[in-house]
């Protein structure tokens, strides 16, 4: 009759094999990326007030109050990130919504810019795109003065 394997010996063997395995050179970058994705996947979202498109069955007709519509902040940030990616080669690194209760009243976007590019023009174009995305998603018109685009780093392309 074979001896059953002790659970402690299995754990000890696994720990030894992991310890002796060659370490992935980019492990720190990989683990940070994984942790960020897990946090973004499992985090709670904040509902942001939105408006139904004009002319829809739920928009205001004056006789009754309009139905409410809210969009998750995660959806707004993800849509902004996709819309802004690679405009002038810039990569968004941070997107924050300026909220007053559940209403979006402004936003902040940090990007990595491209060396040699006109960063002022790139920032203006990124702001215009961000304003359009927020308008499409939430039915809110933001002014350029409440949209901050900051270049945090420059890289060569």
mmCIF file with all atom_site columns, C-alpha atoms in Angstrom:
data_model
loop_
_atom_site.group_PDB
_atom_site.id
_atom_site.type_symbol
_atom_site.label_atom_id
_atom_site.label_alt_id
_atom_site.label_comp_id
_atom_site.label_asym_id
_atom_site.label_entity_id
_atom_site.label_seq_id
_atom_site.pdbx_PDB_ins_code
_atom_site.Cartn_x
_atom_site.Cartn_y
_atom_site.Cartn_z
_atom_site.occupancy
_atom_site.B_iso_or_equiv
_atom_site.pdbx_formal_charge
_atom_site.auth_seq_id
_atom_site.auth_comp_id
_atom_site.auth_asym_id
_atom_site.auth_atom_id
_atom_site.pdbx_PDB_model_num
ATOM 1   C CA . UNK A 1 1   ? 0.000   0.000  0.000   1.00 0.00 ? 1   UNK A CA 1
ATOM 2   C CA . UNK A 1 2   ? 1.449   3.399  -1.025  1.00 0.00 ? 2   UNK A CA 1
ATOM 3   C CA . UNK A 1 3   ? 2.041   6.102  1.559   1.00 0.00 ? 3   UNK A CA 1
ATOM 4   C CA . UNK A 1 4   ? -0.292  9.042  1.160   1.00 0.00 ? 4   UNK A CA 1
ATOM 5   C CA . UNK A 1 5   ? 1.592   12.255 0.393   1.00 0.00 ? 5   UNK A CA 1
ATOM 6   C CA . UNK A 1 6   ? 1.634   14.674 3.309   1.00 0.00 ? 6   UNK A CA 1
ATOM 7   C CA . UNK A 1 7   ? 0.060   18.054 2.425   1.00 0.00 ? 7   UNK A CA 1
ATOM 8   C CA . UNK A 1 8   ? 2.996   19.889 4.041   1.00 0.00 ? 8   UNK A CA 1
ATOM 9   C CA . UNK A 1 9   ? 5.496   18.022 1.855   1.00 0.00 ? 9   UNK A CA 1
ATOM 10  C CA . UNK A 1 10  ? 3.567   18.943 -1.306  1.00 0.00 ? 10  UNK A CA 1
ATOM 11  C CA . UNK A 1 11  ? 3.598   22.624 -0.307  1.00 0.00 ? 11  UNK A CA 1
ATOM 12  C CA . UNK A 1 12  ? 7.288   22.458 0.607   1.00 0.00 ? 12  UNK A CA 1
ATOM 13  C CA . UNK A 1 13  ? 8.132   20.877 -2.763  1.00 0.00 ? 13  UNK A CA 1
ATOM 14  C CA . UNK A 1 14  ? 6.079   23.481 -4.663  1.00 0.00 ? 14  UNK A CA 1
ATOM 15  C CA . UNK A 1 15  ? 7.763   26.304 -2.741  1.00 0.00 ? 15  UNK A CA 1
ATOM 16  C CA . UNK A 1 16  ? 11.203  24.864 -3.505  1.00 0.00 ? 16  UNK A CA 1
ATOM 17  C CA . UNK A 1 17  ? 10.435  24.517 -7.212  1.00 0.00 ? 17  UNK A CA 1
ATOM 18  C CA . UNK A 1 18  ? 9.124   28.072 -7.406  1.00 0.00 ? 18  UNK A CA 1
ATOM 19  C CA . UNK A 1 19  ? 12.122  29.402 -5.517  1.00 0.00 ? 19  UNK A CA 1
ATOM 20  C CA . UNK A 1 20  ? 14.576  27.531 -7.788  1.00 0.00 ? 20  UNK A CA 1
ATOM 21  C CA . UNK A 1 21  ? 12.793  28.398 -11.069 1.00 0.00 ? 21  UNK A CA 1
ATOM 22  C CA . UNK A 1 22  ? 14.418  31.075 -13.212 1.00 0.00 ? 22  UNK A CA 1
ATOM 23  C CA . UNK A 1 23  ? 12.888  34.468 -12.506 1.00 0.00 ? 23  UNK A CA 1
ATOM 24  C CA . UNK A 1 24  ? 11.145  36.320 -15.314 1.00 0.00 ? 24  UNK A CA 1
ATOM 25  C CA . UNK A 1 25  ? 13.250  39.469 -15.940 1.00 0.00 ? 25  UNK A CA 1
ATOM 26  C CA . UNK A 1 26  ? 10.182  41.703 -16.305 1.00 0.00 ? 26  UNK A CA 1
ATOM 27  C CA . UNK A 1 27  ? 8.331   40.211 -13.345 1.00 0.00 ? 27  UNK A CA 1
ATOM 28  C CA . UNK A 1 28  ? 7.909   43.547 -11.564 1.00 0.00 ? 28  UNK A CA 1
ATOM 29  C CA . UNK A 1 29  ? 6.309   45.120 -14.664 1.00 0.00 ? 29  UNK A CA 1
ATOM 30  C CA . UNK A 1 30  ? 4.155   42.060 -15.306 1.00 0.00 ? 30  UNK A CA 1
ATOM 31  C CA . UNK A 1 31  ? 2.962   41.771 -11.699 1.00 0.00 ? 31  UNK A CA 1
ATOM 32  C CA . UNK A 1 32  ? 2.129   45.496 -11.525 1.00 0.00 ? 32  UNK A CA 1
ATOM 33  C CA . UNK A 1 33  ? 0.128   45.169 -14.748 1.00 0.00 ? 33  UNK A CA 1
ATOM 34  C CA . UNK A 1 34  ? -1.774  42.164 -13.420 1.00 0.00 ? 34  UNK A CA 1
ATOM 35  C CA . UNK A 1 35  ? -2.543  43.864 -10.104 1.00 0.00 ? 35  UNK A CA 1
ATOM 36  C CA . UNK A 1 36  ? -3.808  46.973 -11.922 1.00 0.00 ? 36  UNK A CA 1
ATOM 37  C CA . UNK A 1 37  ? -6.082  44.897 -14.158 1.00 0.00 ? 37  UNK A CA 1
ATOM 38  C CA . UNK A 1 38  ? -7.477  42.970 -11.182 1.00 0.00 ? 38  UNK A CA 1
ATOM 39  C CA . UNK A 1 39  ? -8.143  46.181 -9.260  1.00 0.00 ? 39  UNK A CA 1
ATOM 40  C CA . UNK A 1 40  ? -9.872  47.761 -12.262 1.00 0.00 ? 40  UNK A CA 1
ATOM 41  C CA . UNK A 1 41  ? -11.947 44.648 -12.824 1.00 0.00 ? 41  UNK A CA 1
ATOM 42  C CA . UNK A 1 42  ? -13.109 44.263 -9.245  1.00 0.00 ? 42  UNK A CA 1
ATOM 43  C CA . UNK A 1 43  ? -13.536 47.870 -8.187  1.00 0.00 ? 43  UNK A CA 1
ATOM 44  C CA . UNK A 1 44  ? -16.864 49.453 -7.530  1.00 0.00 ? 44  UNK A CA 1
ATOM 45  C CA . UNK A 1 45  ? -18.104 52.033 -9.952  1.00 0.00 ? 45  UNK A CA 1
ATOM 46  C CA . UNK A 1 46  ? -19.818 55.353 -9.371  1.00 0.00 ? 46  UNK A CA 1
ATOM 47  C CA . UNK A 1 47  ? -23.002 56.134 -11.323 1.00 0.00 ? 47  UNK A CA 1
ATOM 48  C CA . UNK A 1 48  ? -22.811 59.360 -13.336 1.00 0.00 ? 48  UNK A CA 1
ATOM 49  C CA . UNK A 1 49  ? -25.896 61.273 -14.423 1.00 0.00 ? 49  UNK A CA 1
ATOM 50  C CA . UNK A 1 50  ? -26.579 61.149 -18.131 1.00 0.00 ? 50  UNK A CA 1
ATOM 51  C CA . UNK A 1 51  ? -29.297 62.343 -20.471 1.00 0.00 ? 51  UNK A CA 1
ATOM 52  C CA . UNK A 1 52  ? -31.322 60.363 -22.962 1.00 0.00 ? 52  UNK A CA 1
ATOM 53  C CA . UNK A 1 53  ? -30.746 61.435 -26.572 1.00 0.00 ? 53  UNK A CA 1
ATOM 54  C CA . UNK A 1 54  ? -33.154 64.160 -27.731 1.00 0.00 ? 54  UNK A CA 1
ATOM 55  C CA . UNK A 1 55  ? -36.292 62.736 -29.317 1.00 0.00 ? 55  UNK A CA 1
ATOM 56  C CA . UNK A 1 56  ? -36.056 59.375 -27.520 1.00 0.00 ? 56  UNK A CA 1
ATOM 57  C CA . UNK A 1 57  ? -39.139 58.022 -25.742 1.00 0.00 ? 57  UNK A CA 1
ATOM 58  C CA . UNK A 1 58  ? -37.558 58.783 -22.358 1.00 0.00 ? 58  UNK A CA 1
ATOM 59  C CA . UNK A 1 59  ? -36.436 62.360 -23.057 1.00 0.00 ? 59  UNK A CA 1
ATOM 60  C CA . UNK A 1 60  ? -38.447 65.178 -21.514 1.00 0.00 ? 60  UNK A CA 1
ATOM 61  C CA . UNK A 1 61  ? -41.588 66.141 -23.317 1.00 0.00 ? 61  UNK A CA 1
ATOM 62  C CA . UNK A 1 62  ? -42.553 68.853 -20.848 1.00 0.00 ? 62  UNK A CA 1
ATOM 63  C CA . UNK A 1 63  ? -45.647 67.012 -19.585 1.00 0.00 ? 63  UNK A CA 1
ATOM 64  C CA . UNK A 1 64  ? -43.794 64.654 -17.268 1.00 0.00 ? 64  UNK A CA 1
ATOM 65  C CA . UNK A 1 65  ? -40.343 64.468 -15.691 1.00 0.00 ? 65  UNK A CA 1
ATOM 66  C CA . UNK A 1 66  ? -37.741 62.593 -17.720 1.00 0.00 ? 66  UNK A CA 1
ATOM 67  C CA . UNK A 1 67  ? -36.619 59.131 -16.689 1.00 0.00 ? 67  UNK A CA 1
ATOM 68  C CA . UNK A 1 68  ? -33.185 59.012 -15.124 1.00 0.00 ? 68  UNK A CA 1
ATOM 69  C CA . UNK A 1 69  ? -30.172 57.518 -16.839 1.00 0.00 ? 69  UNK A CA 1
ATOM 70  C CA . UNK A 1 70  ? -26.814 56.842 -15.239 1.00 0.00 ? 70  UNK A CA 1
ATOM 71  C CA . UNK A 1 71  ? -23.596 55.526 -16.738 1.00 0.00 ? 71  UNK A CA 1
ATOM 72  C CA . UNK A 1 72  ? -20.807 53.939 -14.699 1.00 0.00 ? 72  UNK A CA 1
ATOM 73  C CA . UNK A 1 73  ? -17.616 55.970 -14.293 1.00 0.00 ? 73  UNK A CA 1
ATOM 74  C CA . UNK A 1 74  ? -15.704 52.897 -15.454 1.00 0.00 ? 74  UNK A CA 1
ATOM 75  C CA . UNK A 1 75  ? -17.519 52.990 -18.810 1.00 0.00 ? 75  UNK A CA 1
ATOM 76  C CA . UNK A 1 76  ? -16.785 56.706 -19.231 1.00 0.00 ? 76  UNK A CA 1
ATOM 77  C CA . UNK A 1 77  ? -13.073 56.265 -18.411 1.00 0.00 ? 77  UNK A CA 1
ATOM 78  C CA . UNK A 1 78  ? -12.677 53.207 -20.629 1.00 0.00 ? 78  UNK A CA 1
ATOM 79  C CA . UNK A 1 79  ? -14.376 54.955 -23.547 1.00 0.00 ? 79  UNK A CA 1
ATOM 80  C CA . UNK A 1 80  ? -12.190 58.030 -23.040 1.00 0.00 ? 80  UNK A CA 1
ATOM 81  C CA . UNK A 1 81  ? -9.027  55.900 -22.869 1.00 0.00 ? 81  UNK A CA 1
ATOM 82  C CA . UNK A 1 82  ? -9.899  54.152 -26.148 1.00 0.00 ? 82  UNK A CA 1
ATOM 83  C CA . UNK A 1 83  ? -10.813 57.396 -27.907 1.00 0.00 ? 83  UNK A CA 1
ATOM 84  C CA . UNK A 1 84  ? -7.606  59.147 -26.814 1.00 0.00 ? 84  UNK A CA 1
ATOM 85  C CA . UNK A 1 85  ? -5.156  56.289 -27.405 1.00 0.00 ? 85  UNK A CA 1
ATOM 86  C CA . UNK A 1 86  ? -2.629  57.033 -30.148 1.00 0.00 ? 86  UNK A CA 1
ATOM 87  C CA . UNK A 1 87  ? -3.966  60.496 -30.985 1.00 0.00 ? 87  UNK A CA 1
ATOM 88  C CA . UNK A 1 88  ? -0.692  62.233 -31.896 1.00 0.00 ? 88  UNK A CA 1
ATOM 89  C CA . UNK A 1 89  ? 0.956   59.057 -30.528 1.00 0.00 ? 89  UNK A CA 1
ATOM 90  C CA . UNK A 1 90  ? -0.099  60.002 -26.982 1.00 0.00 ? 90  UNK A CA 1
ATOM 91  C CA . UNK A 1 91  ? -1.010  57.313 -24.471 1.00 0.00 ? 91  UNK A CA 1
ATOM 92  C CA . UNK A 1 92  ? -3.383  58.164 -21.586 1.00 0.00 ? 92  UNK A CA 1
ATOM 93  C CA . UNK A 1 93  ? -1.921  57.120 -18.229 1.00 0.00 ? 93  UNK A CA 1
ATOM 94  C CA . UNK A 1 94  ? -4.565  58.564 -15.925 1.00 0.00 ? 94  UNK A CA 1
ATOM 95  C CA . UNK A 1 95  ? -8.146  59.701 -16.370 1.00 0.00 ? 95  UNK A CA 1
ATOM 96  C CA . UNK A 1 96  ? -10.108 61.311 -13.558 1.00 0.00 ? 96  UNK A CA 1
ATOM 97  C CA . UNK A 1 97  ? -13.615 62.681 -13.715 1.00 0.00 ? 97  UNK A CA 1
ATOM 98  C CA . UNK A 1 98  ? -14.455 65.817 -11.753 1.00 0.00 ? 98  UNK A CA 1
ATOM 99  C CA . UNK A 1 99  ? -17.813 64.980 -10.216 1.00 0.00 ? 99  UNK A CA 1
ATOM 100 C CA . UNK A 1 100 ? -20.294 66.981 -8.228  1.00 0.00 ? 100 UNK A CA 1
ATOM 101 C CA . UNK A 1 101 ? -22.449 64.335 -6.579  1.00 0.00 ? 101 UNK A CA 1
ATOM 102 C CA . UNK A 1 102 ? -23.324 62.286 -9.708  1.00 0.00 ? 102 UNK A CA 1
ATOM 103 C CA . UNK A 1 103 ? -22.798 65.009 -12.319 1.00 0.00 ? 103 UNK A CA 1
ATOM 104 C CA . UNK A 1 104 ? -19.643 65.261 -14.423 1.00 0.00 ? 104 UNK A CA 1
ATOM 105 C CA . UNK A 1 105 ? -18.408 68.876 -14.297 1.00 0.00 ? 105 UNK A CA 1
ATOM 106 C CA . UNK A 1 106 ? -14.883 68.390 -15.666 1.00 0.00 ? 106 UNK A CA 1
ATOM 107 C CA . UNK A 1 107 ? -12.076 65.945 -16.291 1.00 0.00 ? 107 UNK A CA 1
ATOM 108 C CA . UNK A 1 108 ? -8.354  65.425 -16.048 1.00 0.00 ? 108 UNK A CA 1
ATOM 109 C CA . UNK A 1 109 ? -6.240  63.349 -18.426 1.00 0.00 ? 109 UNK A CA 1
ATOM 110 C CA . UNK A 1 110 ? -2.526  62.616 -18.025 1.00 0.00 ? 110 UNK A CA 1
ATOM 111 C CA . UNK A 1 111 ? -0.711  61.334 -21.109 1.00 0.00 ? 111 UNK A CA 1
ATOM 112 C CA . UNK A 1 112 ? 2.681   60.252 -22.362 1.00 0.00 ? 112 UNK A CA 1
ATOM 113 C CA . UNK A 1 113 ? 3.525   62.526 -25.294 1.00 0.00 ? 113 UNK A CA 1
ATOM 114 C CA . UNK A 1 114 ? 5.800   62.007 -28.275 1.00 0.00 ? 114 UNK A CA 1
ATOM 115 C CA . UNK A 1 115 ? 9.152   63.767 -28.516 1.00 0.00 ? 115 UNK A CA 1
ATOM 116 C CA . UNK A 1 116 ? 9.142   66.413 -31.244 1.00 0.00 ? 116 UNK A CA 1
ATOM 117 C CA . UNK A 1 117 ? 5.351   66.643 -31.422 1.00 0.00 ? 117 UNK A CA 1
ATOM 118 C CA . UNK A 1 118 ? 3.571   69.959 -30.854 1.00 0.00 ? 118 UNK A CA 1
ATOM 119 C CA . UNK A 1 119 ? 2.338   69.125 -27.354 1.00 0.00 ? 119 UNK A CA 1
ATOM 120 C CA . UNK A 1 120 ? 0.048   72.168 -27.165 1.00 0.00 ? 120 UNK A CA 1
ATOM 121 C CA . UNK A 1 121 ? -1.759  71.121 -30.365 1.00 0.00 ? 121 UNK A CA 1
ATOM 122 C CA . UNK A 1 122 ? -1.874  67.503 -29.189 1.00 0.00 ? 122 UNK A CA 1
ATOM 123 C CA . UNK A 1 123 ? -3.353  68.582 -25.846 1.00 0.00 ? 123 UNK A CA 1
ATOM 124 C CA . UNK A 1 124 ? -5.987  70.711 -27.568 1.00 0.00 ? 124 UNK A CA 1
ATOM 125 C CA . UNK A 1 125 ? -6.978  67.848 -29.872 1.00 0.00 ? 125 UNK A CA 1
ATOM 126 C CA . UNK A 1 126 ? -7.107  65.392 -26.938 1.00 0.00 ? 126 UNK A CA 1
ATOM 127 C CA . UNK A 1 127 ? -9.310  67.840 -25.001 1.00 0.00 ? 127 UNK A CA 1
ATOM 128 C CA . UNK A 1 128 ? -11.663 68.253 -27.974 1.00 0.00 ? 128 UNK A CA 1
ATOM 129 C CA . UNK A 1 129 ? -11.993 64.484 -28.332 1.00 0.00 ? 129 UNK A CA 1
ATOM 130 C CA . UNK A 1 130 ? -12.586 64.066 -24.579 1.00 0.00 ? 130 UNK A CA 1
ATOM 131 C CA . UNK A 1 131 ? -15.288 66.764 -24.629 1.00 0.00 ? 131 UNK A CA 1
ATOM 132 C CA . UNK A 1 132 ? -16.997 65.034 -27.570 1.00 0.00 ? 132 UNK A CA 1
ATOM 133 C CA . UNK A 1 133 ? -16.879 61.620 -25.831 1.00 0.00 ? 133 UNK A CA 1
ATOM 134 C CA . UNK A 1 134 ? -18.394 63.014 -22.618 1.00 0.00 ? 134 UNK A CA 1
ATOM 135 C CA . UNK A 1 135 ? -21.065 64.806 -24.640 1.00 0.00 ? 135 UNK A CA 1
ATOM 136 C CA . UNK A 1 136 ? -21.938 61.606 -26.546 1.00 0.00 ? 136 UNK A CA 1
ATOM 137 C CA . UNK A 1 137 ? -21.992 59.399 -23.443 1.00 0.00 ? 137 UNK A CA 1
ATOM 138 C CA . UNK A 1 138 ? -23.516 61.703 -20.864 1.00 0.00 ? 138 UNK A CA 1
ATOM 139 C CA . UNK A 1 139 ? -25.260 64.440 -22.836 1.00 0.00 ? 139 UNK A CA 1
ATOM 140 C CA . UNK A 1 140 ? -23.162 67.006 -20.935 1.00 0.00 ? 140 UNK A CA 1
ATOM 141 C CA . UNK A 1 141 ? -21.323 69.835 -22.664 1.00 0.00 ? 141 UNK A CA 1
ATOM 142 C CA . UNK A 1 142 ? -18.043 70.610 -20.937 1.00 0.00 ? 142 UNK A CA 1
ATOM 143 C CA . UNK A 1 143 ? -16.059 73.746 -21.658 1.00 0.00 ? 143 UNK A CA 1
ATOM 144 C CA . UNK A 1 144 ? -12.373 73.572 -22.558 1.00 0.00 ? 144 UNK A CA 1
ATOM 145 C CA . UNK A 1 145 ? -11.612 75.405 -19.288 1.00 0.00 ? 145 UNK A CA 1
ATOM 146 C CA . UNK A 1 146 ? -12.741 72.392 -17.186 1.00 0.00 ? 146 UNK A CA 1
ATOM 147 C CA . UNK A 1 147 ? -10.773 69.798 -19.173 1.00 0.00 ? 147 UNK A CA 1
ATOM 148 C CA . UNK A 1 148 ? -7.137  69.488 -18.102 1.00 0.00 ? 148 UNK A CA 1
ATOM 149 C CA . UNK A 1 149 ? -4.662  67.598 -20.274 1.00 0.00 ? 149 UNK A CA 1
ATOM 150 C CA . UNK A 1 150 ? -1.246  67.091 -18.688 1.00 0.00 ? 150 UNK A CA 1
ATOM 151 C CA . UNK A 1 151 ? 1.794   65.565 -20.369 1.00 0.00 ? 151 UNK A CA 1
ATOM 152 C CA . UNK A 1 152 ? 3.536   63.499 -17.684 1.00 0.00 ? 152 UNK A CA 1
ATOM 153 C CA . UNK A 1 153 ? 6.282   62.009 -19.809 1.00 0.00 ? 153 UNK A CA 1
ATOM 154 C CA . UNK A 1 154 ? 7.786   62.159 -23.292 1.00 0.00 ? 154 UNK A CA 1
ATOM 155 C CA . UNK A 1 155 ? 8.897   59.158 -25.337 1.00 0.00 ? 155 UNK A CA 1
ATOM 156 C CA . UNK A 1 156 ? 10.443  58.757 -28.762 1.00 0.00 ? 156 UNK A CA 1
ATOM 157 C CA . UNK A 1 157 ? 8.513   57.051 -31.530 1.00 0.00 ? 157 UNK A CA 1
#
